[in-house]
Tab-separated table of C-alpha atoms in Angstrom:
chain	number	residue	atom	x	y	z
A	1138	UNK	CA	151.290	-2.061	-275.188
A	1139	UNK	CA	152.226	0.977	-277.282
A	1140	UNK	CA	153.108	4.248	-275.601
A	1141	UNK	CA	154.729	7.539	-276.551
A	1142	UNK	CA	157.429	8.745	-274.207
A	1143	UNK	CA	160.481	10.997	-274.032
A	1144	UNK	CA	163.801	10.156	-272.390
A	1145	UNK	CA	165.209	13.684	-272.554
A	1146	UNK	CA	163.761	17.180	-272.513
A	1147	UNK	CA	163.533	18.985	-275.818
A	1148	UNK	CA	161.436	19.705	-278.887
A	1149	UNK	CA	158.628	17.569	-280.339
A	1150	UNK	CA	161.182	15.204	-281.887
A	1151	UNK	CA	162.010	13.720	-278.450
A	1152	UNK	CA	158.577	12.036	-278.434
A	1153	UNK	CA	159.119	8.396	-279.449
A	1154	UNK	CA	156.786	5.415	-279.844
A	1155	UNK	CA	157.801	2.537	-277.604
A	1156	UNK	CA	156.564	-0.847	-276.360
A	1157	UNK	CA	156.082	-1.079	-272.636
A	1158	UNK	CA	154.445	-3.380	-270.121
A	1159	UNK	CA	150.706	-3.012	-269.676
A	1160	UNK	CA	150.161	-1.831	-266.095
A	1161	UNK	CA	148.263	-3.932	-263.562
A	1162	UNK	CA	145.822	-2.221	-261.184
A	1163	UNK	CA	146.165	-2.806	-257.457
A	1164	UNK	CA	144.320	-1.441	-254.441
A	1165	UNK	CA	142.042	1.425	-255.484
A	1166	UNK	CA	143.402	1.617	-259.035
A	1167	UNK	CA	141.479	0.957	-262.241
A	1168	UNK	CA	142.952	0.162	-265.659
A	1169	UNK	CA	141.509	2.185	-268.543
A	1170	UNK	CA	141.688	1.016	-272.149
A	1171	UNK	CA	142.149	4.403	-273.756
A	1172	UNK	CA	140.010	5.444	-276.702
A	1173	UNK	CA	141.472	8.953	-276.990
A	1174	UNK	CA	143.606	11.397	-275.048
A	1175	UNK	CA	143.537	15.184	-274.904
A	1176	UNK	CA	146.663	17.140	-275.826
A	1177	UNK	CA	147.456	20.182	-273.694
A	1178	UNK	CA	150.081	22.874	-273.262
A	1179	UNK	CA	150.994	21.150	-270.005
A	1180	UNK	CA	152.217	18.214	-272.128
A	1181	UNK	CA	154.558	20.511	-274.045
A	1182	UNK	CA	155.800	22.070	-270.802
A	1183	UNK	CA	156.469	18.568	-269.456
A	1184	UNK	CA	158.378	17.707	-272.614
A	1185	UNK	CA	160.522	20.820	-272.279
A	1186	UNK	CA	161.160	20.281	-268.556
A	1187	UNK	CA	159.336	23.546	-267.818
A	1188	UNK	CA	156.264	22.258	-265.945
A	1189	UNK	CA	155.059	23.595	-262.586
A	1190	UNK	CA	156.246	20.420	-260.842
A	1191	UNK	CA	159.314	18.288	-261.763
A	1192	UNK	CA	159.014	15.827	-264.664
A	1193	UNK	CA	160.977	12.589	-264.109
A	1194	UNK	CA	162.643	10.802	-267.033
A	1195	UNK	CA	161.686	8.745	-268.927
A	1196	UNK	CA	158.152	10.149	-269.047
A	1197	UNK	CA	154.905	9.263	-270.813
A	1198	UNK	CA	152.853	12.478	-271.093
A	1199	UNK	CA	149.082	12.727	-271.255
A	1200	UNK	CA	146.783	13.607	-268.384
A	1201	UNK	CA	143.328	13.644	-269.971
A	1202	UNK	CA	142.074	10.203	-271.003
A	1203	UNK	CA	138.722	8.794	-272.101
A	1204	UNK	CA	138.027	5.103	-272.502
A	1205	UNK	CA	136.634	1.977	-270.876
A	1206	UNK	CA	137.579	0.418	-267.551
A	1207	UNK	CA	138.861	-3.091	-268.303
A	1208	UNK	CA	140.271	-4.176	-264.937
A	1209	UNK	CA	140.084	-3.021	-261.316
A	1210	UNK	CA	142.215	-3.408	-258.212
A	1211	UNK	CA	141.137	-5.486	-255.240
A	1212	UNK	CA	139.895	-2.534	-253.159
A	1213	UNK	CA	137.849	-0.817	-255.882
A	1214	UNK	CA	134.168	-0.444	-254.973
A	1215	UNK	CA	132.892	2.493	-257.035
A	1216	UNK	CA	133.709	1.515	-260.632
A	1217	UNK	CA	133.045	-1.698	-262.544
A	1218	UNK	CA	134.757	-3.065	-265.666
A	1219	UNK	CA	132.931	-1.997	-268.810
A	1220	UNK	CA	132.204	1.536	-267.550
A	1221	UNK	CA	132.892	4.394	-269.978
A	1222	UNK	CA	134.990	6.910	-268.072
A	1223	UNK	CA	137.095	10.019	-268.348
A	1224	UNK	CA	139.927	10.796	-265.963
A	1225	UNK	CA	142.722	13.226	-265.235
A	1226	UNK	CA	145.911	11.387	-264.370
A	1227	UNK	CA	149.426	12.518	-263.463
A	1228	UNK	CA	151.002	10.894	-266.526
A	1229	UNK	CA	150.750	7.946	-268.902
A	1230	UNK	CA	147.899	9.077	-271.141
A	1231	UNK	CA	149.835	8.753	-274.413
A	1232	UNK	CA	149.420	4.984	-274.297
A	1233	UNK	CA	146.947	2.228	-275.013
A	1234	UNK	CA	146.209	1.633	-271.322
A	1235	UNK	CA	146.663	3.727	-268.204
A	1236	UNK	CA	146.021	3.505	-264.486
A	1237	UNK	CA	143.833	5.881	-262.531
A	1238	UNK	CA	142.673	6.060	-258.946
A	1239	UNK	CA	139.005	5.026	-258.728
A	1240	UNK	CA	138.170	8.335	-257.060
A	1241	UNK	CA	139.529	10.254	-260.050
A	1242	UNK	CA	137.524	8.497	-262.763
A	1243	UNK	CA	134.230	9.989	-263.825
A	1244	UNK	CA	131.583	7.918	-265.624
A	1245	UNK	CA	130.668	9.424	-268.996
A	1246	UNK	CA	126.940	10.047	-269.561
A	1247	UNK	CA	125.430	8.249	-272.550
A	1248	UNK	CA	124.820	11.557	-274.333
A	1249	UNK	CA	128.546	12.444	-274.283
A	1250	UNK	CA	131.038	10.959	-276.774
A	1251	UNK	CA	134.602	9.947	-275.929
A	1252	UNK	CA	135.891	12.944	-277.890
A	1253	UNK	CA	133.632	15.354	-276.008
A	1254	UNK	CA	134.599	13.756	-272.708
A	1255	UNK	CA	138.308	14.063	-273.493
A	1256	UNK	CA	137.816	17.744	-274.309
A	1257	UNK	CA	136.244	18.580	-270.953
A	1258	UNK	CA	138.248	17.651	-267.852
A	1259	UNK	CA	141.409	19.717	-268.035
A	1260	UNK	CA	140.275	22.735	-270.003
A	1261	UNK	CA	136.613	22.608	-269.040
A	1262	UNK	CA	137.300	22.288	-265.337
A	1263	UNK	CA	140.047	24.901	-265.609
A	1264	UNK	CA	137.766	27.435	-267.294
A	1265	UNK	CA	134.989	26.674	-264.803
A	1266	UNK	CA	137.085	27.140	-261.671
A	1267	UNK	CA	139.208	30.004	-262.999
A	1268	UNK	CA	135.995	31.954	-263.525
A	1269	UNK	CA	133.878	30.792	-260.609
A	1270	UNK	CA	136.170	29.571	-257.811
A	1271	UNK	CA	139.268	31.741	-258.235
A	1272	UNK	CA	137.883	34.655	-260.272
A	1273	UNK	CA	134.662	34.836	-258.200
A	1274	UNK	CA	132.756	36.041	-261.257
A	1275	UNK	CA	129.508	37.803	-260.371
A	1276	UNK	CA	126.397	38.546	-262.410
A	1277	UNK	CA	126.866	41.584	-264.630
A	1278	UNK	CA	130.671	41.723	-264.488
A	1279	UNK	CA	133.125	42.030	-267.385
A	1280	UNK	CA	135.596	39.269	-268.294
A	1281	UNK	CA	138.802	39.370	-270.353
A	1282	UNK	CA	139.727	36.044	-271.991
A	1283	UNK	CA	143.153	35.797	-273.608
A	1284	UNK	CA	143.796	33.119	-276.271
A	1285	UNK	CA	140.041	32.958	-276.712
A	1286	UNK	CA	140.271	30.465	-279.584
A	1287	UNK	CA	142.294	27.972	-277.545
A	1288	UNK	CA	141.133	25.013	-275.494
A	1289	UNK	CA	140.475	26.905	-272.257
A	1290	UNK	CA	139.502	30.094	-274.067
A	1291	UNK	CA	136.715	28.641	-276.226
A	1292	UNK	CA	135.107	27.163	-273.114
A	1293	UNK	CA	135.755	30.199	-270.897
A	1294	UNK	CA	134.038	32.575	-273.331
A	1295	UNK	CA	130.885	30.464	-273.167
A	1296	UNK	CA	130.985	29.730	-269.434
A	1297	UNK	CA	131.441	33.417	-268.635
A	1298	UNK	CA	128.136	34.070	-270.390
A	1299	UNK	CA	126.464	31.090	-268.714
A	1300	UNK	CA	127.655	32.420	-265.335
A	1301	UNK	CA	126.121	35.832	-266.026
A	1302	UNK	CA	128.920	38.026	-267.366
A	1303	UNK	CA	127.564	41.191	-268.986
A	1304	UNK	CA	130.485	41.528	-271.386
A	1305	UNK	CA	133.205	39.141	-272.576
A	1306	UNK	CA	136.288	40.685	-274.192
A	1307	UNK	CA	138.229	38.137	-276.251
A	1308	UNK	CA	141.785	38.449	-277.508
A	1309	UNK	CA	143.506	36.295	-280.131
A	1310	UNK	CA	146.264	36.586	-282.720
A	1311	UNK	CA	144.362	36.254	-286.019
A	1312	UNK	CA	141.109	37.365	-287.605
A	1313	UNK	CA	139.984	33.740	-287.934
A	1314	UNK	CA	140.526	33.057	-284.250
A	1315	UNK	CA	138.658	36.203	-283.278
A	1316	UNK	CA	135.743	35.180	-285.506
A	1317	UNK	CA	135.589	31.857	-283.675
A	1318	UNK	CA	135.440	33.688	-280.343
A	1319	UNK	CA	132.621	35.855	-281.696
A	1320	UNK	CA	130.616	32.789	-282.731
A	1321	UNK	CA	130.992	31.456	-279.192
A	1322	UNK	CA	129.546	34.617	-277.666
A	1323	UNK	CA	132.380	37.139	-277.204
A	1324	UNK	CA	131.164	40.742	-277.263
A	1325	UNK	CA	134.437	42.556	-278.011
A	1326	UNK	CA	137.275	41.230	-280.211
A	1327	UNK	CA	140.869	42.456	-279.868
A	1328	UNK	CA	144.034	41.354	-281.671
A	1329	UNK	CA	146.677	41.183	-278.945
A	1330	UNK	CA	149.525	41.195	-281.496
A	1331	UNK	CA	148.720	44.861	-282.238
A	1332	UNK	CA	150.369	47.603	-280.219
A	1333	UNK	CA	148.142	49.167	-277.579
A	1334	UNK	CA	145.681	46.290	-277.243
A	1335	UNK	CA	145.435	46.951	-273.501
A	1336	UNK	CA	144.141	50.463	-274.247
A	1337	UNK	CA	141.415	48.952	-276.416
A	1338	UNK	CA	140.366	46.736	-273.496
A	1339	UNK	CA	139.979	49.758	-271.263
A	1340	UNK	CA	138.092	51.635	-273.996
A	1341	UNK	CA	135.677	48.705	-274.285
A	1342	UNK	CA	134.886	49.078	-270.575
A	1343	UNK	CA	134.439	52.841	-270.655
A	1344	UNK	CA	137.779	53.267	-268.919
A	1345	UNK	CA	136.802	51.223	-265.867
A	1346	UNK	CA	138.672	48.016	-266.688
A	1347	UNK	CA	137.648	44.367	-266.436
A	1348	UNK	CA	136.485	42.596	-263.305
A	1349	UNK	CA	138.031	39.206	-264.116
A	1350	UNK	CA	140.977	38.465	-266.430
A	1351	UNK	CA	142.284	35.050	-267.491
A	1352	UNK	CA	146.041	35.077	-268.107
A	1353	UNK	CA	148.344	32.277	-269.219
A	1354	UNK	CA	150.970	33.943	-271.418
A	1355	UNK	CA	153.200	35.598	-268.830
A	1356	UNK	CA	155.816	38.244	-269.547
A	1357	UNK	CA	154.629	41.420	-271.251
A	1358	UNK	CA	151.068	40.104	-271.691
A	1359	UNK	CA	150.797	39.655	-267.912
A	1360	UNK	CA	152.051	43.175	-267.211
A	1361	UNK	CA	149.654	44.750	-269.703
A	1362	UNK	CA	146.739	42.655	-268.429
A	1363	UNK	CA	147.308	44.112	-264.965
A	1364	UNK	CA	146.682	47.530	-266.493
A	1365	UNK	CA	143.289	46.289	-267.728
A	1366	UNK	CA	141.900	45.506	-264.260
A	1367	UNK	CA	139.068	47.483	-262.708
A	1368	UNK	CA	139.013	48.416	-259.017
A	1369	UNK	CA	138.533	45.152	-257.093
A	1370	UNK	CA	139.488	43.301	-260.292
A	1371	UNK	CA	140.863	39.740	-260.162
A	1372	UNK	CA	143.585	38.466	-262.512
A	1373	UNK	CA	143.825	34.662	-262.514
A	1374	UNK	CA	147.166	33.214	-263.654
A	1375	UNK	CA	146.979	29.646	-264.956
A	1376	UNK	CA	150.056	29.276	-267.146
A	1377	UNK	CA	153.183	30.832	-268.604
A	1378	UNK	CA	153.201	30.017	-272.318
A	1379	UNK	CA	155.902	32.603	-273.050
A	1380	UNK	CA	158.246	30.996	-270.478
A	1381	UNK	CA	159.171	34.574	-269.491
A	1382	UNK	CA	159.613	35.701	-265.895
A	1383	UNK	CA	157.278	37.919	-263.878
A	1384	UNK	CA	158.178	41.360	-262.557
A	1385	UNK	CA	155.338	42.646	-260.407
A	1386	UNK	CA	155.446	44.894	-257.382
A	1387	UNK	CA	152.561	43.823	-255.108
A	1388	UNK	CA	152.148	47.432	-254.008
A	1389	UNK	CA	150.702	48.302	-257.400
A	1390	UNK	CA	147.645	46.210	-256.458
A	1391	UNK	CA	146.915	48.173	-253.319
A	1392	UNK	CA	145.646	51.440	-254.733
A	1393	UNK	CA	142.712	49.822	-256.563
A	1394	UNK	CA	142.153	46.791	-254.312
A	1395	UNK	CA	143.117	44.361	-257.058
A	1396	UNK	CA	144.113	40.713	-256.791
A	1397	UNK	CA	146.423	38.343	-258.672
A	1398	UNK	CA	145.381	34.746	-258.035
A	1399	UNK	CA	147.097	31.521	-259.040
A	1400	UNK	CA	145.245	28.478	-260.372
A	1401	UNK	CA	146.485	24.859	-260.552
A	1402	UNK	CA	143.871	22.243	-261.449
A	1403	UNK	CA	145.335	19.323	-259.412
A	1404	UNK	CA	144.336	21.186	-256.251
A	1405	UNK	CA	140.715	21.139	-257.451
A	1406	UNK	CA	140.996	17.420	-258.244
A	1407	UNK	CA	141.878	16.753	-254.604
A	1408	UNK	CA	138.623	18.361	-253.421
A	1409	UNK	CA	135.520	16.281	-254.281
A	1410	UNK	CA	133.223	19.063	-253.068
A	1411	UNK	CA	134.602	21.292	-255.827
A	1412	UNK	CA	135.280	18.664	-258.478
A	1413	UNK	CA	132.116	16.575	-258.662
A	1414	UNK	CA	129.469	19.349	-258.912
A	1415	UNK	CA	131.528	21.184	-261.532
A	1416	UNK	CA	132.032	18.179	-263.833
A	1417	UNK	CA	128.308	17.401	-263.526
A	1418	UNK	CA	127.559	20.991	-264.536
A	1419	UNK	CA	129.884	20.764	-267.538
A	1420	UNK	CA	128.355	17.499	-268.771
A	1421	UNK	CA	124.904	19.061	-268.372
A	1422	UNK	CA	125.870	22.188	-270.343
A	1423	UNK	CA	127.240	20.048	-273.192
A	1424	UNK	CA	124.248	17.709	-273.250
A	1425	UNK	CA	121.819	20.658	-273.349
A	1426	UNK	CA	123.750	22.468	-276.081
A	1427	UNK	CA	124.549	25.487	-273.887
A	1428	UNK	CA	128.263	24.675	-274.112
A	1429	UNK	CA	129.692	23.839	-277.519
A	1430	UNK	CA	133.036	22.091	-277.548
A	1431	UNK	CA	135.484	23.160	-280.233
A	1432	UNK	CA	137.432	20.100	-281.376
A	1433	UNK	CA	140.334	21.624	-283.283
A	1434	UNK	CA	141.620	18.311	-284.598
A	1435	UNK	CA	141.640	14.554	-284.045
A	1436	UNK	CA	145.002	13.040	-284.925
A	1437	UNK	CA	146.369	9.497	-285.181
A	1438	UNK	CA	148.192	8.395	-282.047
A	1439	UNK	CA	151.475	8.207	-283.966
A	1440	UNK	CA	151.302	11.931	-284.849
A	1441	UNK	CA	151.841	13.235	-281.312
A	1442	UNK	CA	155.068	15.022	-282.276
A	1443	UNK	CA	153.297	16.780	-285.153
A	1444	UNK	CA	150.540	17.968	-282.819
A	1445	UNK	CA	153.106	19.340	-280.350
A	1446	UNK	CA	154.816	21.173	-283.212
A	1447	UNK	CA	151.537	22.775	-284.287
A	1448	UNK	CA	150.809	23.835	-280.717
A	1449	UNK	CA	154.282	25.367	-280.370
A	1450	UNK	CA	153.736	27.491	-283.477
A	1451	UNK	CA	150.234	28.613	-282.366
A	1452	UNK	CA	148.610	27.097	-285.455
A	1453	UNK	CA	145.739	25.448	-283.612
A	1454	UNK	CA	142.312	26.319	-282.222
A	1455	UNK	CA	140.119	24.518	-279.721
A	1456	UNK	CA	140.826	21.075	-278.325
A	1457	UNK	CA	143.356	18.720	-279.891
A	1458	UNK	CA	142.887	14.985	-279.458
A	1459	UNK	CA	145.016	11.909	-280.162
A	1460	UNK	CA	142.968	8.901	-281.286
A	1461	UNK	CA	144.553	5.884	-279.601
A	1462	UNK	CA	142.115	3.074	-280.321
């Protein structure tokens, strides 16, 4: 089967098409014939050797796959061949077939397309649990969403409203991206490339600050976001796109009873009580039209390196998808 892998860490050019053996499911594994795969910043971090956990070489990236189960291991009882599914896997998604544990595959409702399904698990579940589980968003609170035109951001803006936020403040780097956030329901638009954007956030809250902030840039953006928090505010860290270090004194949180919370989706995936209700909610929101998925581009499988290059240069909005089949 065809797969895209890298044998060394580096830029998008290390991604190479290769022929490899089609995997065979055993035990509780299922084999998915992949229709499409979501592309994420985690894939670029893997490629650069900068991911949260070590990335072994050679490596086939891709964690977010949608397709059809074509074969199952001998101990599988929950999923049958022919089922349309979406799954988050550790690796191997940039390929024509991939293995997943039967407990990690989620049947796709008839009303949801493969492209919609591929756009939901990583970024949809991340936005959901950053806001609800880690951010503990309450009715009437104010939310700050950075990179509001990105994959997580476009969903988080909408979910914050669905969950009862009174005001959503969206930041992005261009007028076009801010307009997209506005269409999705953001109340206040701020260009974070302009000096003093953090002051504008506080002005938009009457000086109080935001109750929940989503932060994945790191470095200076992280430090300035801390200044945007209200008393009892929660800042949820779910990435470090800048690859810059953090310099925070925990004592600065004490005076206003603030929290900095980390989020890593694989921990949610290990907890069925958190995972299953949330993915059901997301499918329901999409099917009803409450949640609109922003597909920023669907690219041929062979163009994975080009997609990574566009992501690196911040040229993209919404969800990016590689069409495998």
